[in-house]
PDB file of C-alpha atoms in Angstrom:
ATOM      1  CA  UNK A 153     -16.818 -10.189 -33.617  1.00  0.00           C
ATOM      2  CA  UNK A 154     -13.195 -10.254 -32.504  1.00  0.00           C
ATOM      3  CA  UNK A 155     -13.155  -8.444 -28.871  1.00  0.00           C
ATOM      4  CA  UNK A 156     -10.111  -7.092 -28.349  1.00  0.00           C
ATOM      5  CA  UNK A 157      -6.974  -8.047 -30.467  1.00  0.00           C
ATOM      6  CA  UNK A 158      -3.470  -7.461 -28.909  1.00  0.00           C
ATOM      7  CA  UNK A 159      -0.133  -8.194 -31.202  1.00  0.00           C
ATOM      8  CA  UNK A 160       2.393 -10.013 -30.727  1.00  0.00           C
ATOM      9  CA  UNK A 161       1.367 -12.572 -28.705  1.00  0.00           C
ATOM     10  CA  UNK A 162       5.096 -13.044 -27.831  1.00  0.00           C
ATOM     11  CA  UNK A 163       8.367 -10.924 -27.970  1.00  0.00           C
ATOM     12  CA  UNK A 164      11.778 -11.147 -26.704  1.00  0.00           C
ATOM     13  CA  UNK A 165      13.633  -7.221 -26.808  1.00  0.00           C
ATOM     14  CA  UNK A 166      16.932  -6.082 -25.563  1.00  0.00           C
ATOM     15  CA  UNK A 167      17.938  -3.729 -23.156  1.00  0.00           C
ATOM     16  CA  UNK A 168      17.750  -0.271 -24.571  1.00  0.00           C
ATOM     17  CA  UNK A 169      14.998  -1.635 -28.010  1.00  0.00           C
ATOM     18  CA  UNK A 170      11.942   0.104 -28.195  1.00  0.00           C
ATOM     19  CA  UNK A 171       8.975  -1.591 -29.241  1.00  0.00           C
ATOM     20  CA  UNK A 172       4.906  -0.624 -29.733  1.00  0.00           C
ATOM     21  CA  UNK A 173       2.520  -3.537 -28.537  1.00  0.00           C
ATOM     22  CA  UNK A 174      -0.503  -2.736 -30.441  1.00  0.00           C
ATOM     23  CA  UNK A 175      -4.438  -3.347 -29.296  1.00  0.00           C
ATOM     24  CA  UNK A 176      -7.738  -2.681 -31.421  1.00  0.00           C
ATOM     25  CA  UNK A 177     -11.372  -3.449 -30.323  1.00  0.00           C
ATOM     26  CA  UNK A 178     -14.239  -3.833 -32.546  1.00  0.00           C
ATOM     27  CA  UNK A 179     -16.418  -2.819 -30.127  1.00  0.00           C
ATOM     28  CA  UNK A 180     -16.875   0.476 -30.397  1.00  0.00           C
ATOM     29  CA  UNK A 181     -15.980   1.231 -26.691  1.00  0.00           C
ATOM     30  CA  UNK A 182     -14.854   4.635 -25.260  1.00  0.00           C
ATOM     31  CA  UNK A 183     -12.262   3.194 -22.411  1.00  0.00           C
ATOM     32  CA  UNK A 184      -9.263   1.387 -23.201  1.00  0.00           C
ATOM     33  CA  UNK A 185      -6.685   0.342 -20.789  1.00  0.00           C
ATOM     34  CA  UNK A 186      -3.484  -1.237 -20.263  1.00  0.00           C
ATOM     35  CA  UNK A 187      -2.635  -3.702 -17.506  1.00  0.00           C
ATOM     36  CA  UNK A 188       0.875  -5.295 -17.187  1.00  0.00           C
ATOM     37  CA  UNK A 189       0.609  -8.789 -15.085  1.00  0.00           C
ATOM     38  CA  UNK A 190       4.053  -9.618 -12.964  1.00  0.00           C
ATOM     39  CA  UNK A 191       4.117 -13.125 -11.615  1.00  0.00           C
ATOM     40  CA  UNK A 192       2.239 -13.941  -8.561  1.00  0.00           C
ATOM     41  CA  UNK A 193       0.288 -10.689  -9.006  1.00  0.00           C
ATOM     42  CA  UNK A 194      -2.074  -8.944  -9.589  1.00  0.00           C
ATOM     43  CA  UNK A 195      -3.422  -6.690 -13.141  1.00  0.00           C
ATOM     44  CA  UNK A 196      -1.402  -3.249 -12.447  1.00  0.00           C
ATOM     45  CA  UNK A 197      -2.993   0.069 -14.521  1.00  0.00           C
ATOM     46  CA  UNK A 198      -0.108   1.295 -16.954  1.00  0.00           C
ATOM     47  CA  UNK A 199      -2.234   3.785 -18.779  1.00  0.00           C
ATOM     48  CA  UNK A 200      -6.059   4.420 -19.911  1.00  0.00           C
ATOM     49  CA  UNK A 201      -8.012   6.278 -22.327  1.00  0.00           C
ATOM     50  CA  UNK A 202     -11.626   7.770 -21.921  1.00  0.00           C
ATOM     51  CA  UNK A 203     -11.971   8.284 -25.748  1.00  0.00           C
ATOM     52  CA  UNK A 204     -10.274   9.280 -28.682  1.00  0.00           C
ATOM     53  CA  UNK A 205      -7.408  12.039 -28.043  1.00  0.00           C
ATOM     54  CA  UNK A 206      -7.692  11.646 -24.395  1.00  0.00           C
ATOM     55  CA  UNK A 207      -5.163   9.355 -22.363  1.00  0.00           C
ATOM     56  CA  UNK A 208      -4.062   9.747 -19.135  1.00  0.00           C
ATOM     57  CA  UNK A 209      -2.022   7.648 -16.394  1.00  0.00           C
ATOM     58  CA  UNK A 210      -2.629   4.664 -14.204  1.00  0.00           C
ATOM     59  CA  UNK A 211      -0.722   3.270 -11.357  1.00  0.00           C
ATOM     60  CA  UNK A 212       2.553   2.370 -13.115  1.00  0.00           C
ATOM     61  CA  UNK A 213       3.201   4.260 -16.058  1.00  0.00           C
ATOM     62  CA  UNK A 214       6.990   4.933 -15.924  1.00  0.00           C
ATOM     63  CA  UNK A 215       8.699   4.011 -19.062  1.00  0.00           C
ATOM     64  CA  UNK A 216       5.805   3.659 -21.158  1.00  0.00           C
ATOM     65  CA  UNK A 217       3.568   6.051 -23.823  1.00  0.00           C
ATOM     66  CA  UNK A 218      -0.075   5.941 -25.666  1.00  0.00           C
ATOM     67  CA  UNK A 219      -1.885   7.437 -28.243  1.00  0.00           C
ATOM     68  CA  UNK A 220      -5.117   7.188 -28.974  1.00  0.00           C
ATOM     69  CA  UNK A 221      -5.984   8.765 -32.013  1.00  0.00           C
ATOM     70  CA  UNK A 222      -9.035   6.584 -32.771  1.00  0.00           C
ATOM     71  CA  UNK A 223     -11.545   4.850 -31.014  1.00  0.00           C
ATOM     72  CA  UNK A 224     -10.697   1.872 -32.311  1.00  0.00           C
ATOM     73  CA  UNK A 225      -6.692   1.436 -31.355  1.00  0.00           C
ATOM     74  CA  UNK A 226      -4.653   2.116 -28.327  1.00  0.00           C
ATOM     75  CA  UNK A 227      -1.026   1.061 -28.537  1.00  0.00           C
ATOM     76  CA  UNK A 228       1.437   1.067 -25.756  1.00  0.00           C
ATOM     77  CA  UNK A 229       5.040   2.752 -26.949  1.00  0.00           C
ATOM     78  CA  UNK A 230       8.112   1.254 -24.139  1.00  0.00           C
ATOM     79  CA  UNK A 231      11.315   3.622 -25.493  1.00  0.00           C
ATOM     80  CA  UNK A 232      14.144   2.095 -23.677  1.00  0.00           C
ATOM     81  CA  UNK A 233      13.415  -1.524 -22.504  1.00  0.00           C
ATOM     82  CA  UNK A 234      14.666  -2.754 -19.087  1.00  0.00           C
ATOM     83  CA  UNK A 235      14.504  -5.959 -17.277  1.00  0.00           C
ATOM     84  CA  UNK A 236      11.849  -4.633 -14.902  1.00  0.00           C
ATOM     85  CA  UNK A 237       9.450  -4.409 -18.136  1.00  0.00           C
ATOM     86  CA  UNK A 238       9.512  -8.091 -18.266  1.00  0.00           C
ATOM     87  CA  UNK A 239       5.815  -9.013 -17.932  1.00  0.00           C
ATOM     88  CA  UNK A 240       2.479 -10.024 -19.380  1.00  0.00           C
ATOM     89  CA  UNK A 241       0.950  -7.097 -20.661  1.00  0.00           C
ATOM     90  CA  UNK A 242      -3.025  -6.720 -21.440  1.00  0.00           C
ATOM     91  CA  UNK A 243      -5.031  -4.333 -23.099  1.00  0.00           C
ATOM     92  CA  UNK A 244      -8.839  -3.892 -22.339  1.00  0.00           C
ATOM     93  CA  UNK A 245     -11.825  -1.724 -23.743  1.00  0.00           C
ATOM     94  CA  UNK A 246     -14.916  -1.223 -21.672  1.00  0.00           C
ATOM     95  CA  UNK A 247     -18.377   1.120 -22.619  1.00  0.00           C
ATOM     96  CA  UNK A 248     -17.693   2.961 -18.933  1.00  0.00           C
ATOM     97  CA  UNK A 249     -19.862   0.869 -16.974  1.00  0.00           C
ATOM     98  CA  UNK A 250     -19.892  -2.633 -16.040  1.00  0.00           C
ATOM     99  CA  UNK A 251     -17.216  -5.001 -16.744  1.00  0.00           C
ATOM    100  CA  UNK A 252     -13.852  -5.187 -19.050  1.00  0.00           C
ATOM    101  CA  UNK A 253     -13.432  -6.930 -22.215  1.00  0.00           C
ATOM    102  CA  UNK A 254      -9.707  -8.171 -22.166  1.00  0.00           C
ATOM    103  CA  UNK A 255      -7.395  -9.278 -24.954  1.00  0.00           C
ATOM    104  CA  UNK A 256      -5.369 -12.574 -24.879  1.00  0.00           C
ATOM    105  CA  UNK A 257      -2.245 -10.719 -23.770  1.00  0.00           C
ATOM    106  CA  UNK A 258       1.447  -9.996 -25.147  1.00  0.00           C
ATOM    107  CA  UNK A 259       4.113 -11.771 -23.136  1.00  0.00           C
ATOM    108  CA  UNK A 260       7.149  -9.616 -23.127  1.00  0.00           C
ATOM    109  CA  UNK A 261      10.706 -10.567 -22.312  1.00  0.00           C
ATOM    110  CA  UNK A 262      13.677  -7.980 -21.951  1.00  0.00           C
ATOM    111  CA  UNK A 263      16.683  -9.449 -21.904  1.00  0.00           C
TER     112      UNK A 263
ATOM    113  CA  UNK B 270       0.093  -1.603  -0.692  1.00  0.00           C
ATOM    114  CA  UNK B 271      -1.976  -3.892  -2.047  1.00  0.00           C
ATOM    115  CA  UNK B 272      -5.529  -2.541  -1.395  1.00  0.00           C
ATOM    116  CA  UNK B 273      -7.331  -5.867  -2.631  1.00  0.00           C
ATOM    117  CA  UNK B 274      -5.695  -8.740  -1.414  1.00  0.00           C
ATOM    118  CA  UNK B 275      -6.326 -12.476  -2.024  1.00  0.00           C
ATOM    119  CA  UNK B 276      -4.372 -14.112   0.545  1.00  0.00           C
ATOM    120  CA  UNK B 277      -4.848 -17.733  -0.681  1.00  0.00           C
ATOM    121  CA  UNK B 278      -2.781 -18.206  -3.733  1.00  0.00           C
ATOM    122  CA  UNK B 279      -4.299 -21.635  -4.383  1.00  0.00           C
ATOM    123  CA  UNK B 280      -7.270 -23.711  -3.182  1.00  0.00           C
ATOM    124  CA  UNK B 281      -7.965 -27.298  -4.247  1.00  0.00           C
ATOM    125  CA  UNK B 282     -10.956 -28.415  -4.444  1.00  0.00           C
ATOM    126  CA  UNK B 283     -12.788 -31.993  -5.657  1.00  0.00           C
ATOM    127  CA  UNK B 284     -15.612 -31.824  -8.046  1.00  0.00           C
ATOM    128  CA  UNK B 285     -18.905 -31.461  -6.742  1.00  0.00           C
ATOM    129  CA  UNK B 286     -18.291 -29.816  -3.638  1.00  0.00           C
ATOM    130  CA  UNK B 287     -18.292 -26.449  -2.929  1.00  0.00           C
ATOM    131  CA  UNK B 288     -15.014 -23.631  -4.047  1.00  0.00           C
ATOM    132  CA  UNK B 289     -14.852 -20.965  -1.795  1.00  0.00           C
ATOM    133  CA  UNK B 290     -12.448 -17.746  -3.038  1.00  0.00           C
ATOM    134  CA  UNK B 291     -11.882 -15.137  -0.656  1.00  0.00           C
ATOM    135  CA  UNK B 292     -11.082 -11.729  -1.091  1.00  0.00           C
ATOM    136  CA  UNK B 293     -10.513  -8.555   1.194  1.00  0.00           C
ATOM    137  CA  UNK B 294      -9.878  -4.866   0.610  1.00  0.00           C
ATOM    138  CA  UNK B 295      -8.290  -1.915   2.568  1.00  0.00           C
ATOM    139  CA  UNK B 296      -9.763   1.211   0.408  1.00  0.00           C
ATOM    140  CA  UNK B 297     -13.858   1.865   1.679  1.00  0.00           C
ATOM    141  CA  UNK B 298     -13.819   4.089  -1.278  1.00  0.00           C
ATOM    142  CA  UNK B 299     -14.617   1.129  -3.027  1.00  0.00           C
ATOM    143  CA  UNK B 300     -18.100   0.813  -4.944  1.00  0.00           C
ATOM    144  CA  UNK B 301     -17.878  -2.040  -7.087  1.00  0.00           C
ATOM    145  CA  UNK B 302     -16.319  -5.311  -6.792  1.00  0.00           C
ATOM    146  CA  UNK B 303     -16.458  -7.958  -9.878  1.00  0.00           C
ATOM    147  CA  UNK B 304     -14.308 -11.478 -10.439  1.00  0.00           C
ATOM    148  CA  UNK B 305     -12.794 -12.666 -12.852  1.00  0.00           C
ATOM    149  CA  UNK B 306     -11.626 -16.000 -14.418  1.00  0.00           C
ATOM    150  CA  UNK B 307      -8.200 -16.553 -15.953  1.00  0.00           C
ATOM    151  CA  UNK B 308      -7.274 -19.715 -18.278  1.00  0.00           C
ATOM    152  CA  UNK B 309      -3.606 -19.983 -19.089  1.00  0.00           C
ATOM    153  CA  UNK B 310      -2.245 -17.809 -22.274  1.00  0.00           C
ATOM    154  CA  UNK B 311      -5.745 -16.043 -21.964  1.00  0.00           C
ATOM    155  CA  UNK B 312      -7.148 -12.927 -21.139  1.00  0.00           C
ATOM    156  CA  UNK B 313      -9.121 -12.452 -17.824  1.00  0.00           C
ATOM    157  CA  UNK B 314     -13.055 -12.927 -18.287  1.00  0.00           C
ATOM    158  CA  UNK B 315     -15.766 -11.714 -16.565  1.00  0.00           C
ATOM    159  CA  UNK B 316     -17.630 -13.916 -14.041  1.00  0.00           C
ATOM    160  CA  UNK B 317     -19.730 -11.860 -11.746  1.00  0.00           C
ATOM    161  CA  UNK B 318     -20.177  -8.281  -9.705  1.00  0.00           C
ATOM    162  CA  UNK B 319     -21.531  -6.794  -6.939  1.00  0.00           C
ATOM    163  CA  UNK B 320     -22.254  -3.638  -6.146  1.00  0.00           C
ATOM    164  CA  UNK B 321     -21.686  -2.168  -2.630  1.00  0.00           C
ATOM    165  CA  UNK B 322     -25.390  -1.621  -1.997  1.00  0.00           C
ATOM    166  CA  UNK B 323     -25.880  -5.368  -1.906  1.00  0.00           C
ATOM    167  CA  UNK B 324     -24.548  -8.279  -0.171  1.00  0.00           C
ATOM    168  CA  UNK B 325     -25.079 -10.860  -2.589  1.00  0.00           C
ATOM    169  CA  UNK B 326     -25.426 -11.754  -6.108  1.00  0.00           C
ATOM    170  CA  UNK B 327     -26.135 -14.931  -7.612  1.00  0.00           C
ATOM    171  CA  UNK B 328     -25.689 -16.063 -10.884  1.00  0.00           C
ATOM    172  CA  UNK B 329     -25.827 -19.932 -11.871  1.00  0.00           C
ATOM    173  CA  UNK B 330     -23.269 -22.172 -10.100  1.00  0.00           C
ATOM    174  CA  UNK B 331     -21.750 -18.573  -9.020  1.00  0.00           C
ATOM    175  CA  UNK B 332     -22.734 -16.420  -6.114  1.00  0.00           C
ATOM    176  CA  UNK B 333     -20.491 -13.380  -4.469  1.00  0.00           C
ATOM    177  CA  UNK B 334     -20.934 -12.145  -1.049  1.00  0.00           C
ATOM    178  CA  UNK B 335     -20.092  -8.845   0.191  1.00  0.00           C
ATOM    179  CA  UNK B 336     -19.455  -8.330   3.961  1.00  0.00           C
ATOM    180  CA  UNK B 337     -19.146  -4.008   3.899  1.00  0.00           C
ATOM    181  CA  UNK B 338     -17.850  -3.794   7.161  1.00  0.00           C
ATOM    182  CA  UNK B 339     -15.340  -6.605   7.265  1.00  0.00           C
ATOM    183  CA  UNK B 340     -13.878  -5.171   3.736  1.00  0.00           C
ATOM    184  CA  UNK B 341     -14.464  -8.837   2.561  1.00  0.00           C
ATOM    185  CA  UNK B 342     -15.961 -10.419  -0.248  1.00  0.00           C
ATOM    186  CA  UNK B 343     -16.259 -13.963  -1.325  1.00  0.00           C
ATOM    187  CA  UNK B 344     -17.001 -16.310  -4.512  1.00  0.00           C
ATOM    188  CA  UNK B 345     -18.883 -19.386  -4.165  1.00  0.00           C
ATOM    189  CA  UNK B 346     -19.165 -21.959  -7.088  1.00  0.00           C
ATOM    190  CA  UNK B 347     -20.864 -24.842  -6.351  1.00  0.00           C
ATOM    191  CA  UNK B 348     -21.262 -27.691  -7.742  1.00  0.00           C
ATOM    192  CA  UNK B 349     -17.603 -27.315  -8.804  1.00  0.00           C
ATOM    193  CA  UNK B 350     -16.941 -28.437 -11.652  1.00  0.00           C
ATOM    194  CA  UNK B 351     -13.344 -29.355 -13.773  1.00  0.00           C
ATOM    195  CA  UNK B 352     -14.102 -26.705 -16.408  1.00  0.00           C
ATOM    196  CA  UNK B 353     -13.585 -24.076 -13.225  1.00  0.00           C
ATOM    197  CA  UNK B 354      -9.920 -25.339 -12.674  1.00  0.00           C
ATOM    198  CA  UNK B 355      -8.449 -21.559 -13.459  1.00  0.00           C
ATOM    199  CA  UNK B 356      -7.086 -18.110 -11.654  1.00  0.00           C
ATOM    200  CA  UNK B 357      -9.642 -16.181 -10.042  1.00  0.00           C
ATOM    201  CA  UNK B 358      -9.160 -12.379  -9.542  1.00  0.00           C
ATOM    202  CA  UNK B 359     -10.852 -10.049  -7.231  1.00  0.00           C
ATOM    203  CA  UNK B 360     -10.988  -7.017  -8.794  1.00  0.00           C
ATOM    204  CA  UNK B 361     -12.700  -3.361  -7.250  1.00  0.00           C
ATOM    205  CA  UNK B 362     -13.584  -0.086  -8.834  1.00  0.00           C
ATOM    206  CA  UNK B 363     -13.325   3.163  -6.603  1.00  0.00           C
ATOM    207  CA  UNK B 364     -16.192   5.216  -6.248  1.00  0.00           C
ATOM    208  CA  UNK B 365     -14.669   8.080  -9.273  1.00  0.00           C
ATOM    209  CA  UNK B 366     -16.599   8.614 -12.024  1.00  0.00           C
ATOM    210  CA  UNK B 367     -15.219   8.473 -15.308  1.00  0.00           C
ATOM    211  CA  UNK B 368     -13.053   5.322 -16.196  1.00  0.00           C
ATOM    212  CA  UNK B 369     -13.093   2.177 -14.269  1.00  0.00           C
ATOM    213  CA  UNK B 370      -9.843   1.754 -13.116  1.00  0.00           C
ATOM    214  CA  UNK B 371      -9.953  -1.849 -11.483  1.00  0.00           C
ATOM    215  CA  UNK B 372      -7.375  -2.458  -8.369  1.00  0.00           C
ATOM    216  CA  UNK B 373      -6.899  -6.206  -8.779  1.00  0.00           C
ATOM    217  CA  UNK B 374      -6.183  -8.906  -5.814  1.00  0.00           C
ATOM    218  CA  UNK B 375      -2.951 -10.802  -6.402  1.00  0.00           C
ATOM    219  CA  UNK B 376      -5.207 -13.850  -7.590  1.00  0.00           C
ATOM    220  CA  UNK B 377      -5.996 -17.591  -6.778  1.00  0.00           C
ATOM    221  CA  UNK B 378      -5.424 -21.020  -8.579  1.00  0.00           C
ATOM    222  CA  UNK B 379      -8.142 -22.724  -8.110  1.00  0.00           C
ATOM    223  CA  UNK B 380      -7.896 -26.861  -9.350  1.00  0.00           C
ATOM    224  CA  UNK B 381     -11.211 -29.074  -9.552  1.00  0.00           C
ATOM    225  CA  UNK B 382     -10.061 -32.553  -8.848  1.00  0.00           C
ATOM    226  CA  UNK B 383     -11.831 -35.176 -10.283  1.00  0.00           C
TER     227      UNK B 383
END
């Protein structure tokens, strides 16, 4: 049972790239999420997904886009990279109650 | 503003005796309050909740206190052991139904000196 699997793991873009980080869970969850992590803080909400077809924004979702056109996947689209988007970013599934199931991350760099 | 804050960004903390990891929040719309445990080039895992209809929850070498009316909430580990050397994050989940969006503290380094 894998969890939640995020690729890459690592990736270094330029100013003005665009890039999909991609996350699946084989857990058949409803909610996905995605949290970027800046240093010295805390998880911020980018976007989230109650289900299939259904995605709507978190706390920070300027410069970012998701689709969720399965249960299973819910990748995170950045169209014109900047510095600022220069983080850790995590993708999470949950059933709707209870706790999060996280992925091992995607450390971006934008250079 | 930060509506969970964790205003000790490290503790340190010799094995055996007892970690203490605090955590306070602004928003009284809050409902649920869990922590979680971060090791280096991993994802955050779950460690243990509380819900805002108790004040305490025990689980193992972990127990979590919730004070309602301070807005504070603590983790206790104790015996600590090196294994708990990680970031801890305070983490809280508005009373909304639908999708838990978590409002996380800034976290804490916690180190389990031998």
């Amino acid at each position: 049972n894998a969890g939640v699997t995020q690729t890459p793991k690592f990736r270094i873009l330029k100013i003005g790239q665009s890039m999909t980080l991609q996350c699946t869970q084989d857990m058949n969850h409803n909610y996905m999420y995605w949290y970027r992590q800046d240093p010295g803080m805390g998880l911020k909400l980018i976007y989230y997904s109650v289900g299939a077809g259904i995605t709507d924004k978190g706390e920070v979702p300027n410069g970012y886009n998701v689709s969720r056109s399965t249960t299973e996947d819910f990748p995170l689209r950045l169209e014109l990279a900047a510095p600022s988007q220069t983080s850790v970013y995590f993708c999470a599934s949950s059933y709707g109650t209870g706790s999060l199931t996280f992925g091992a991350g995607s450390r971006l760099t934008v250079l | 503003d930060q509506q969970v804050k964790q205003n000790s960004p490290s503790l340190s903390v010799q094995e055996g005796r007892i970690s203490i990891l605090n955590c306070d929040y602004t928003n009284s719309m809050f409902d649920y309050f869990l922590w979680y445990k971060k090791y280096p080039a991993e994802g955050p895992t779950f460690l243990i909740s509380i819900s805002s209809i108790k004040d305490k929850n025990e689980d193992g070498r972990f127990t979590v206190f919730l004070n309602k009316s301070a807005k504070h909430l603590s983790l206790h580990i104790v015996p600590s052991q090196p294994g708990d050397s990680a970031v801890y994050f305070c983490a809280a989940i508005p009373l909304i139904q639908g999708a838990q969006k978590l409002v996380f503290g800034q976290g804490t380094r916690l180190t389990i000196n031998p």
